[in-house]
Short mmCIF file of C-alpha atoms in Angstrom, two decimals:
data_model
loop_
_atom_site.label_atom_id
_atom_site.label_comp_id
_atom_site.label_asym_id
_atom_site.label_seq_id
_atom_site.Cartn_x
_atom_site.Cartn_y
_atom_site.Cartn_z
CA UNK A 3 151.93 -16.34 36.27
CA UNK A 4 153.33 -19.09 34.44
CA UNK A 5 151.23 -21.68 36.65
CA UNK A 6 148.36 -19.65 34.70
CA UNK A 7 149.62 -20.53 31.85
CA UNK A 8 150.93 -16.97 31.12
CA UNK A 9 154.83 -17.97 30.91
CA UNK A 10 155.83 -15.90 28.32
CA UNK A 11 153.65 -12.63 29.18
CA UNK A 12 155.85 -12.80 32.41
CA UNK A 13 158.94 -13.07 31.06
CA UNK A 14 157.74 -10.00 28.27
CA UNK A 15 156.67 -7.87 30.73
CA UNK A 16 159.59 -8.31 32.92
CA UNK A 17 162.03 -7.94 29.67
CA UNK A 18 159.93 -4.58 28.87
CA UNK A 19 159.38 -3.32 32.50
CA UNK A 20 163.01 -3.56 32.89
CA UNK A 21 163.81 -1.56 29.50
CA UNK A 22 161.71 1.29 30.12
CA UNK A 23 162.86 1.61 33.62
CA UNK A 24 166.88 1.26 32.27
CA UNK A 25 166.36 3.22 29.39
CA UNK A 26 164.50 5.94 31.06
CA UNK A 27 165.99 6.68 34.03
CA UNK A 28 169.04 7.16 32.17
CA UNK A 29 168.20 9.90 29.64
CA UNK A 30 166.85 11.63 33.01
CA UNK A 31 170.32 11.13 34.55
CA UNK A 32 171.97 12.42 31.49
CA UNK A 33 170.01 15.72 31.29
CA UNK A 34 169.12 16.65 34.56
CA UNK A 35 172.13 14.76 36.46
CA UNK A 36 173.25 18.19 37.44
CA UNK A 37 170.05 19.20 38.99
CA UNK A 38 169.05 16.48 40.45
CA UNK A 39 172.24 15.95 42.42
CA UNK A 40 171.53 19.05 43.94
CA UNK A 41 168.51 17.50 45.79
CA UNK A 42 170.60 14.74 47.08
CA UNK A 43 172.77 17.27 48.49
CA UNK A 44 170.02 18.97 50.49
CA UNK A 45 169.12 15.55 52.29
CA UNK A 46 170.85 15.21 55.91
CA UNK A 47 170.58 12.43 58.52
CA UNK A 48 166.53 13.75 59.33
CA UNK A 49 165.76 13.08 56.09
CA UNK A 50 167.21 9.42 55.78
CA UNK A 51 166.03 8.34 59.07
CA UNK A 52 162.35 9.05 57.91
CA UNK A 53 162.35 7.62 54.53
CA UNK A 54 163.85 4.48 56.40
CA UNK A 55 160.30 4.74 58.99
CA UNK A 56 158.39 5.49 55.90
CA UNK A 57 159.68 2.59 53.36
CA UNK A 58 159.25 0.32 56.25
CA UNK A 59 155.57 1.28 56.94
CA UNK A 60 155.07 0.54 52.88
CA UNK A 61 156.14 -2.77 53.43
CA UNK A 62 154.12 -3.66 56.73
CA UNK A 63 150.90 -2.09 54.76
CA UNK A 64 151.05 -4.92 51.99
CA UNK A 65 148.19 -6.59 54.05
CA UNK A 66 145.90 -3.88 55.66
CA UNK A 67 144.32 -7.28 57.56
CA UNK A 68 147.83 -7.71 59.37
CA UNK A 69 149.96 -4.81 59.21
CA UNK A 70 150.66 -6.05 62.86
CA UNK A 71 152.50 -8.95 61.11
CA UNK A 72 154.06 -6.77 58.79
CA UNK A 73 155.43 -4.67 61.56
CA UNK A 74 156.37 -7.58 64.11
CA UNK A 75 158.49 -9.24 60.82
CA UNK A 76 160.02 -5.70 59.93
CA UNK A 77 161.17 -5.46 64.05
CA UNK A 78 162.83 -8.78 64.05
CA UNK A 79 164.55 -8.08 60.69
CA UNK A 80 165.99 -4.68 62.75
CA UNK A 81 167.02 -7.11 65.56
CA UNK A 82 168.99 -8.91 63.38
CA UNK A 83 170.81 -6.08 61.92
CA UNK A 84 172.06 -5.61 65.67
CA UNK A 85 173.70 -7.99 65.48
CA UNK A 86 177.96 -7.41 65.35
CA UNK A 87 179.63 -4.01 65.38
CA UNK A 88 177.51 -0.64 65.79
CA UNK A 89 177.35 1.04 62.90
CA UNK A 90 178.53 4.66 64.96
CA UNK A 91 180.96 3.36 67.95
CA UNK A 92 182.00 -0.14 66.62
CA UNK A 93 180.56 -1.47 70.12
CA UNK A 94 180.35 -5.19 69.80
CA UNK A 95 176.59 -6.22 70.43
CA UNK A 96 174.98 -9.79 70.19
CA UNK A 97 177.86 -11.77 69.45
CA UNK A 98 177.98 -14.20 72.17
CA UNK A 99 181.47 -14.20 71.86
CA UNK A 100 181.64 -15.43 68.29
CA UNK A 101 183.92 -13.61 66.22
CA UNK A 102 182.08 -14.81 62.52
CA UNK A 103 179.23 -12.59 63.93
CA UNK A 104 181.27 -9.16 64.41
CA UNK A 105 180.57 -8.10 61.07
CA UNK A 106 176.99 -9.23 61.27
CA UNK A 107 174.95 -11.52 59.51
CA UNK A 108 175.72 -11.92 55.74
CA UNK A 109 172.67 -11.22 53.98
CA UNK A 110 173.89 -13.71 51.03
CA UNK A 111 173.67 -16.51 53.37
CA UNK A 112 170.10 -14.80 54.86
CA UNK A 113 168.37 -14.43 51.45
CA UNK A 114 169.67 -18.05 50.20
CA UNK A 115 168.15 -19.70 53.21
CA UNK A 116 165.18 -17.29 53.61
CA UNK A 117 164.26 -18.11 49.83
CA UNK A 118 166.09 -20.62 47.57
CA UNK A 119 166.98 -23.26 50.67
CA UNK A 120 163.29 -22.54 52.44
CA UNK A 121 161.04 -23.25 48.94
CA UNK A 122 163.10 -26.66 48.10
CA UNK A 123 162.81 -27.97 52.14
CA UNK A 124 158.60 -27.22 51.22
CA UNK A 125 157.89 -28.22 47.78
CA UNK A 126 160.63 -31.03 47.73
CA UNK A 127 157.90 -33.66 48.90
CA UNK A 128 155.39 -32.47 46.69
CA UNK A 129 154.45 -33.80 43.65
CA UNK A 130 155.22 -31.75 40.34
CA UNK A 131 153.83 -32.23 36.74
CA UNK A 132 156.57 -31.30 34.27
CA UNK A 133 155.50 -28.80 31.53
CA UNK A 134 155.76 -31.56 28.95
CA UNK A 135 154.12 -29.32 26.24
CA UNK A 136 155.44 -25.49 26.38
CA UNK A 137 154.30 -23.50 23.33
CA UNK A 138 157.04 -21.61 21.79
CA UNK A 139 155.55 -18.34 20.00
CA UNK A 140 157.16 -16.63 17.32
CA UNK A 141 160.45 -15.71 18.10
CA UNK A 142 159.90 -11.83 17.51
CA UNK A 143 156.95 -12.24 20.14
CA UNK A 144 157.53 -10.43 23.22
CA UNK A 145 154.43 -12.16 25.23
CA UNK A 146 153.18 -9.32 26.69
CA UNK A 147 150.59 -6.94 24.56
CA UNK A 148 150.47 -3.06 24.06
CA UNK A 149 147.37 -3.05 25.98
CA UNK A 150 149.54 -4.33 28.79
CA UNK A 151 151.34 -1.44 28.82
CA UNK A 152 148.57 1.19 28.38
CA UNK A 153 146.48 -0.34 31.47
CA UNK A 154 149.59 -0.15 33.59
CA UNK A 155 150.61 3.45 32.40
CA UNK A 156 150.08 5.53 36.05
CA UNK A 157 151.76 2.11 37.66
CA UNK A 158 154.53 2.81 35.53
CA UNK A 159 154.76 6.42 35.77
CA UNK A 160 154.80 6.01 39.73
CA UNK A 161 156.89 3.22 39.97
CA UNK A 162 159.54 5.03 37.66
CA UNK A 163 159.57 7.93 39.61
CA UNK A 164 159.59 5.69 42.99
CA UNK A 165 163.12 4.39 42.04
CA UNK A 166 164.42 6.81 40.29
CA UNK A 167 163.99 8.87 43.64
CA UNK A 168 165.39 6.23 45.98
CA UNK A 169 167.81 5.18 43.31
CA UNK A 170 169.65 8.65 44.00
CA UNK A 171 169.43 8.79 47.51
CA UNK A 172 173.24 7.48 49.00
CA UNK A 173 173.37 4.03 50.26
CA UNK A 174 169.58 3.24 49.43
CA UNK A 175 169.68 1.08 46.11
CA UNK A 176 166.63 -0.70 44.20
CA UNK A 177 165.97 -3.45 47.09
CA UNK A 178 164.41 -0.60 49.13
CA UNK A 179 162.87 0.80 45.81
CA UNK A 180 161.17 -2.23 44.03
CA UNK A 181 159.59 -2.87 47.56
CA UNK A 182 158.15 0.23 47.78
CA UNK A 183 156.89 0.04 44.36
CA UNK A 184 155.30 -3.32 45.17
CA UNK A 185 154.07 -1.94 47.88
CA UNK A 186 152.05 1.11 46.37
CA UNK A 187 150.95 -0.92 43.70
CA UNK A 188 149.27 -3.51 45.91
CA UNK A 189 147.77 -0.08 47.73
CA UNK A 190 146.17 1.42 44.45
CA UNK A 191 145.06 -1.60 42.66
CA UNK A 192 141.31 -2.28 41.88
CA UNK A 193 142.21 -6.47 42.96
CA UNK A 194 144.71 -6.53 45.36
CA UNK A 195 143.49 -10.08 46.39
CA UNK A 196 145.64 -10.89 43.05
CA UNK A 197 149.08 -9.36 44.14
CA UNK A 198 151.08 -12.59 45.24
CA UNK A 199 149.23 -15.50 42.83
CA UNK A 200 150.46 -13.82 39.18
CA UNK A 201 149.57 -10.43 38.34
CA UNK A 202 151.31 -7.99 35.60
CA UNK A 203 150.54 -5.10 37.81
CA UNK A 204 152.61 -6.30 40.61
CA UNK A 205 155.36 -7.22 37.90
CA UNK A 206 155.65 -3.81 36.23
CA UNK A 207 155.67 -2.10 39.61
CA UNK A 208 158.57 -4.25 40.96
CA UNK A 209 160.43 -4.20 37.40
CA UNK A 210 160.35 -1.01 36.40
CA UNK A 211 161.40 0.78 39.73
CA UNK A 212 164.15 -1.86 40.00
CA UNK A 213 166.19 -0.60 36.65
CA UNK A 214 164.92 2.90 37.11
CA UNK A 215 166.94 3.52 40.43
CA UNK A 216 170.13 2.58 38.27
CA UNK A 217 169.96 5.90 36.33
CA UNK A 218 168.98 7.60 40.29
CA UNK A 219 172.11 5.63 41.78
CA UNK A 220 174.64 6.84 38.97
CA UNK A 221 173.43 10.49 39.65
CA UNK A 222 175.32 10.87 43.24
CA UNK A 223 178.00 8.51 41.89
CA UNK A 224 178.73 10.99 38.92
CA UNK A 225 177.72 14.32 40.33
CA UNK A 226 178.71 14.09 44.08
CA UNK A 227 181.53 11.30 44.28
CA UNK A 228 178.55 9.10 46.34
CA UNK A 229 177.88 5.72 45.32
CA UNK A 230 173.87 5.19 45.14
CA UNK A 231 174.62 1.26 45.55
CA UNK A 232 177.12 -1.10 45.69
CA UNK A 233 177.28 -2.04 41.51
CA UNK A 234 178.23 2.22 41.48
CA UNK A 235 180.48 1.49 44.38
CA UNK A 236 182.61 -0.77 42.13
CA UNK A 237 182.02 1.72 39.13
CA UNK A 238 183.39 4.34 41.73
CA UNK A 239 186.49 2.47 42.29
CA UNK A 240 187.10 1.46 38.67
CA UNK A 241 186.97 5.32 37.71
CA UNK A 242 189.74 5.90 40.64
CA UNK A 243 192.14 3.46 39.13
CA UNK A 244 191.78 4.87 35.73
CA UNK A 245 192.92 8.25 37.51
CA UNK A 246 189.37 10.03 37.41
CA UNK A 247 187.58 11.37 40.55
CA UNK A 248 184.26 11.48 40.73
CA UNK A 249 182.28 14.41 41.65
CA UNK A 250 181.02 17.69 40.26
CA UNK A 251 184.67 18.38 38.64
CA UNK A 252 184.25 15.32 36.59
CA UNK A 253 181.62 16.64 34.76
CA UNK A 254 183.65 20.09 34.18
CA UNK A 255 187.13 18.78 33.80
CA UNK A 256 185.87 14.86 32.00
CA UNK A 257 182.94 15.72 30.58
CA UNK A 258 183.32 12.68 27.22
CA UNK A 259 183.75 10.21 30.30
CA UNK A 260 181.04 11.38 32.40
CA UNK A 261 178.12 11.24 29.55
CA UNK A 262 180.08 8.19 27.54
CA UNK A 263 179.01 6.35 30.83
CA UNK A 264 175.50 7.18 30.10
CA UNK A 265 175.30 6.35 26.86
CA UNK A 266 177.30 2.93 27.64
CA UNK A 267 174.71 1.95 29.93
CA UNK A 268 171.68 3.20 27.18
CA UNK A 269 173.32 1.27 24.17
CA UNK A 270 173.53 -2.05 27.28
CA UNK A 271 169.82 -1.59 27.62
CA UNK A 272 168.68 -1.78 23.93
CA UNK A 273 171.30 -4.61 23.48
CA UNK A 274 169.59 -6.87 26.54
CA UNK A 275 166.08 -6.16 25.14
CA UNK A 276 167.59 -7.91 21.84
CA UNK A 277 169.21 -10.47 23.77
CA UNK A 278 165.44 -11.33 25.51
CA UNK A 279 163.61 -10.87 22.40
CA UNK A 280 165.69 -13.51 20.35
CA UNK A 281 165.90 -16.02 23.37
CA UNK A 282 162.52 -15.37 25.69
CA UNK A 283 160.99 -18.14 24.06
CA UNK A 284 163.34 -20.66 25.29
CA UNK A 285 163.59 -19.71 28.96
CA UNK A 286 160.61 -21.71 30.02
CA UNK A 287 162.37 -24.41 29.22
CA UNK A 288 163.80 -24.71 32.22
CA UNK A 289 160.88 -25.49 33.39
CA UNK A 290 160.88 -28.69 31.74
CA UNK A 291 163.73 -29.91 34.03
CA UNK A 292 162.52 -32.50 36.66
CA UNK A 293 162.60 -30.93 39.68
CA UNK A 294 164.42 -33.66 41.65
CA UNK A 295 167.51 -32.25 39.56
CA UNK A 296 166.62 -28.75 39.67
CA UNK A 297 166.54 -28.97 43.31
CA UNK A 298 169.72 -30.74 43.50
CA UNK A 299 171.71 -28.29 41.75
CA UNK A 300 169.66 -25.55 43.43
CA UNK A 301 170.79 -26.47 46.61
CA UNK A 302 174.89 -27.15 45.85
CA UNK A 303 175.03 -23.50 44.04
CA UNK A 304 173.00 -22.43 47.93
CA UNK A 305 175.74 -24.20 49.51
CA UNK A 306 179.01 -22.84 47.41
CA UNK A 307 177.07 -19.35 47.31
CA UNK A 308 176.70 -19.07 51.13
CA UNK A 309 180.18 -20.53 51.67
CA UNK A 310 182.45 -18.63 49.25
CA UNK A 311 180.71 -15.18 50.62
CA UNK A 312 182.88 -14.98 53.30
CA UNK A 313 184.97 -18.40 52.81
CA UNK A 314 183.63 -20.14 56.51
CA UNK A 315 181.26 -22.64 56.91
CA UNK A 316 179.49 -21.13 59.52
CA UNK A 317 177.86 -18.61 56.68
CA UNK A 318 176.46 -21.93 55.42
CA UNK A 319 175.54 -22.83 58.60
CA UNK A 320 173.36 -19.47 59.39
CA UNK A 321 171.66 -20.02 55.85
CA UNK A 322 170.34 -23.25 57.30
CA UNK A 323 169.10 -21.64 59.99
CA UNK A 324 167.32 -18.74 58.19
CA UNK A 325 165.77 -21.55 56.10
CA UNK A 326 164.22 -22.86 59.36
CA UNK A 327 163.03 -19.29 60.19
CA UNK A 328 161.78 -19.13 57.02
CA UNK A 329 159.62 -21.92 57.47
CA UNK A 330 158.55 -20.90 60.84
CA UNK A 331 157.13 -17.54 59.33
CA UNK A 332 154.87 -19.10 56.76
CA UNK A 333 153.44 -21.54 59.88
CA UNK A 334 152.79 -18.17 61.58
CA UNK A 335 152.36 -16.33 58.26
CA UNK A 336 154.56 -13.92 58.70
CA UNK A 337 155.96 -12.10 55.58
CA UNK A 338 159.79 -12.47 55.12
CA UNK A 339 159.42 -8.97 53.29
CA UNK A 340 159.94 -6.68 55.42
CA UNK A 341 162.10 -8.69 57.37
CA UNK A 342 164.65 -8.49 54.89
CA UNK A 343 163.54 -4.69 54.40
CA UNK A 344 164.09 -4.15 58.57
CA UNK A 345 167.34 -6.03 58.23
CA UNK A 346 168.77 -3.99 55.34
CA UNK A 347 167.52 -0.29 57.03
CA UNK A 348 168.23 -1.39 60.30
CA UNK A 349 172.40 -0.07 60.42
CA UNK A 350 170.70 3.01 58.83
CA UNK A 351 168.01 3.48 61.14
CA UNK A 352 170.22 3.51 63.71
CA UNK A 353 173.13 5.46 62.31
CA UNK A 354 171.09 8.06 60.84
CA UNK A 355 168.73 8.63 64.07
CA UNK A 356 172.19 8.76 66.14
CA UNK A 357 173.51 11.52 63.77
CA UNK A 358 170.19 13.71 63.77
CA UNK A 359 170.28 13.55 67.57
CA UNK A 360 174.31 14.77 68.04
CA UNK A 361 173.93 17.15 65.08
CA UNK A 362 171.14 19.01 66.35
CA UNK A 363 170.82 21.67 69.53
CA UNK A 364 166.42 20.70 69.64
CA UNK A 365 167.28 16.64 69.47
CA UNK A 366 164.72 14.53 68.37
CA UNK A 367 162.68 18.03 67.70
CA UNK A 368 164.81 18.23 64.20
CA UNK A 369 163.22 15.07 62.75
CA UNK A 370 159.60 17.25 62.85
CA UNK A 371 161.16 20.71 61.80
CA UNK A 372 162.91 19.57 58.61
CA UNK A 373 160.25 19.96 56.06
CA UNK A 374 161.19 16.76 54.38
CA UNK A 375 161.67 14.56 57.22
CA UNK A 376 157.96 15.88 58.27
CA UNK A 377 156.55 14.94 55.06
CA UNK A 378 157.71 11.37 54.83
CA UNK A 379 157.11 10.99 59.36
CA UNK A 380 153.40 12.16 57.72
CA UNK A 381 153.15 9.49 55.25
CA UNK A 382 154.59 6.57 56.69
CA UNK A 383 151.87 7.81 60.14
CA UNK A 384 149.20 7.88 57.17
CA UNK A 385 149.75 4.38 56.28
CA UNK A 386 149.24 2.96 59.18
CA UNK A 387 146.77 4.70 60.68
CA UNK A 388 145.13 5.39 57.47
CA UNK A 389 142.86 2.48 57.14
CA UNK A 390 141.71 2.78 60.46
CA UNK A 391 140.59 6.20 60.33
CA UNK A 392 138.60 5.48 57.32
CA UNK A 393 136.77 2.78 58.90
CA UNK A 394 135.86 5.06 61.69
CA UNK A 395 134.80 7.86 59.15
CA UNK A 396 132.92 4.87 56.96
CA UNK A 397 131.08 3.92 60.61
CA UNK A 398 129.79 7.15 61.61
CA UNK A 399 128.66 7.94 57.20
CA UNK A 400 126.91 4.33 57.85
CA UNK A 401 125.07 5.38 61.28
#
């Protein structure tokens, strides 16, 4: 967007996107946090294992032209997350021997070199005209216009719901949720051609679901003792040492600290909206930087990130080499998406699909019994066999 000169509606939409998702999500939490939990609860192994299938056949249907891609990218990403320990039996698989890779690959080191270390190695050589002359509006302009919003209402209504529901599923968290979003966005849009060279629609969708599965990831954290991600993981922990336990007693036997949380996080929401409003306008000034020493310091922060995630050099080393894959997919344009998505559901896939089988006398049967499990097997089977069976139907209206 801002190489279409539209700098500032990005930065307003994502500054508004990520309010009403924040802000939203949270009075939901705070009202319903009780009932809502209660769906959580419901969920088993069935039901994990086939939103993993189904969030994974979002991603691969972001091109209907080669959802083959989609799905070869999504399989290696699951190969990857093979690598080190299983996630049931701790069985040691695709290590070669090397102990750095028995926890796995780190997906710091993955997503530096898959994005930040891959885009310098391209554009590096290429030659960049500084934005010598960025207009500055008025600093109480937001960039983006009410008739933004009002075109993009059922994309935000669907994209809120979207992550507030994966927010509050265990162990999920908003990677899995903006994708999705993304993902049905691109799917409903009258110009889908535009999603990937600057559209708002794409931006609200990812935005908005993002913050919105914060108020879905507190719910389990607050109501069940179940972190939804790993920021209410460390929330989790910082209750324990204060000497509160999570769960449904908390909101009996603490109830000042259970909803003060809330309305910590609401009063955080409006204050960042301030924050953007009063300094939006000078963001794109980064942009001004030359990018021989935006690159430079891009790559040092890459290097200290990657190295001081798990304090060896040989994390650095593996982002270097996903930088090279990373480069290897765009020659064989191949989406890193779902990739990253296969590589973050993978230890789920597999654990869940391991604990539906043991837990259940019919074994694989249990996956198409569950209602829910059905219904999500049904949709992720309707998105990728969807477009071809309307093709067919559009054949035979056409003869």
């Amino acid at each position: 967007m801002h190489k279409k000169g539209e700098t500032l509606r990005a930065l307003g939409i994502g500054a508004v996107g990520s309010f009403i998702g924040t802000f939203g999500s949270i009075l939901i939490a705070t009202i319903f946090c009780p009932y809502i939990a209660n769906l959580a609860v419901m969920l088993g192994p069935w039901e994990y294992f086939s939103l993993c299938v189904c969030a994974i056949s979002f991603i691969a249907s972001f091109s209907r032209e080669s959802m083959l891609r989609g799905f070869a990218s999504a399989f290696i990403g699951i190969g990857i997350a093979c690598i080190g320990a299983a996630p049931v039996d701790g069985t040691s698989r695709f290590t070669f021997g090397n102990y750095n890779l028995l926890d796995g690959v780190d997906i710091t080191a993955m997503i530096l070199g898959l994005y930040a270390i891959k885009e310098v190695l391209l554009n590096t050589n290429k030659e960049h005209h500084l934005d010598s002359k960025i207009q500055a509006k008025g600093i109480f302009d937001f960039g983006v216009k009410l008739q933004d919003i009002i075109s993009n209402v059922w994309n935000i209504v669907r994209s809120f719901c979207i992550g507030l529901f994966i927010g509050f599923l265990p162990g999920v968290g908003s990677g899995l949720s903006n994708m999705v979003a993304y993902a049905q966005a691109k799917n409903g849009s009258k110009h889908p051609e535009e999603f990937g060279k600057g559209t708002a629609e794409g931006l609200f969708a990812s935005e908005v679901s993002n913050n919105a599965s914060i108020g879905g990831a507190v719910i389990p954290m607050i109501a069940l003792g179940i972190p939804g991600d790993s920021i209410t993981a460390i929330l989790l922990g910082a209750l324990t040492l204060h000497g509160l336990t999570a769960g449904p007693l908390l909101l009996v036997s603490h109830p000042d600290d259970a909803y003060f949380i809330f309305a910590a996080i609401l009063v955080a929401a409006v204050l960042v909206l301030l924050l953007q409003l009063l300094t939006m306008r000078w963001f794109p000034r980064i942009l001004q930087i030359p990018y021989h020493y935006l690159y430079s310091v891009i790559v040092v922060v890459c290097f200290v990130g990657a190295y001081i995630s798990t304090n060896t050099m040989f994390n650095v080393y593996v982002m270097l080499v996903f930088a090279v894959v990373a480069i290897l997919f765009d020659k064989m344009r191949l989406s890193t998406t779902p990739m990253i998505l296969g590589f973050l559901l993978g230890p789920m896939l597999e654990q869940n699909f391991r604990r539906g089988i043991s837990y259940s006398t019919n074994g694989a049967w249990a996956f198409l019994t569950r209602p829910v499990s059905f219904f999500f097997l049904m949709v992720a089977f309707l998105l990728v066999f969807g477009p071809y069976v309307r093709k067919w139907i559009r054949r035979i209206r056409n003869k």
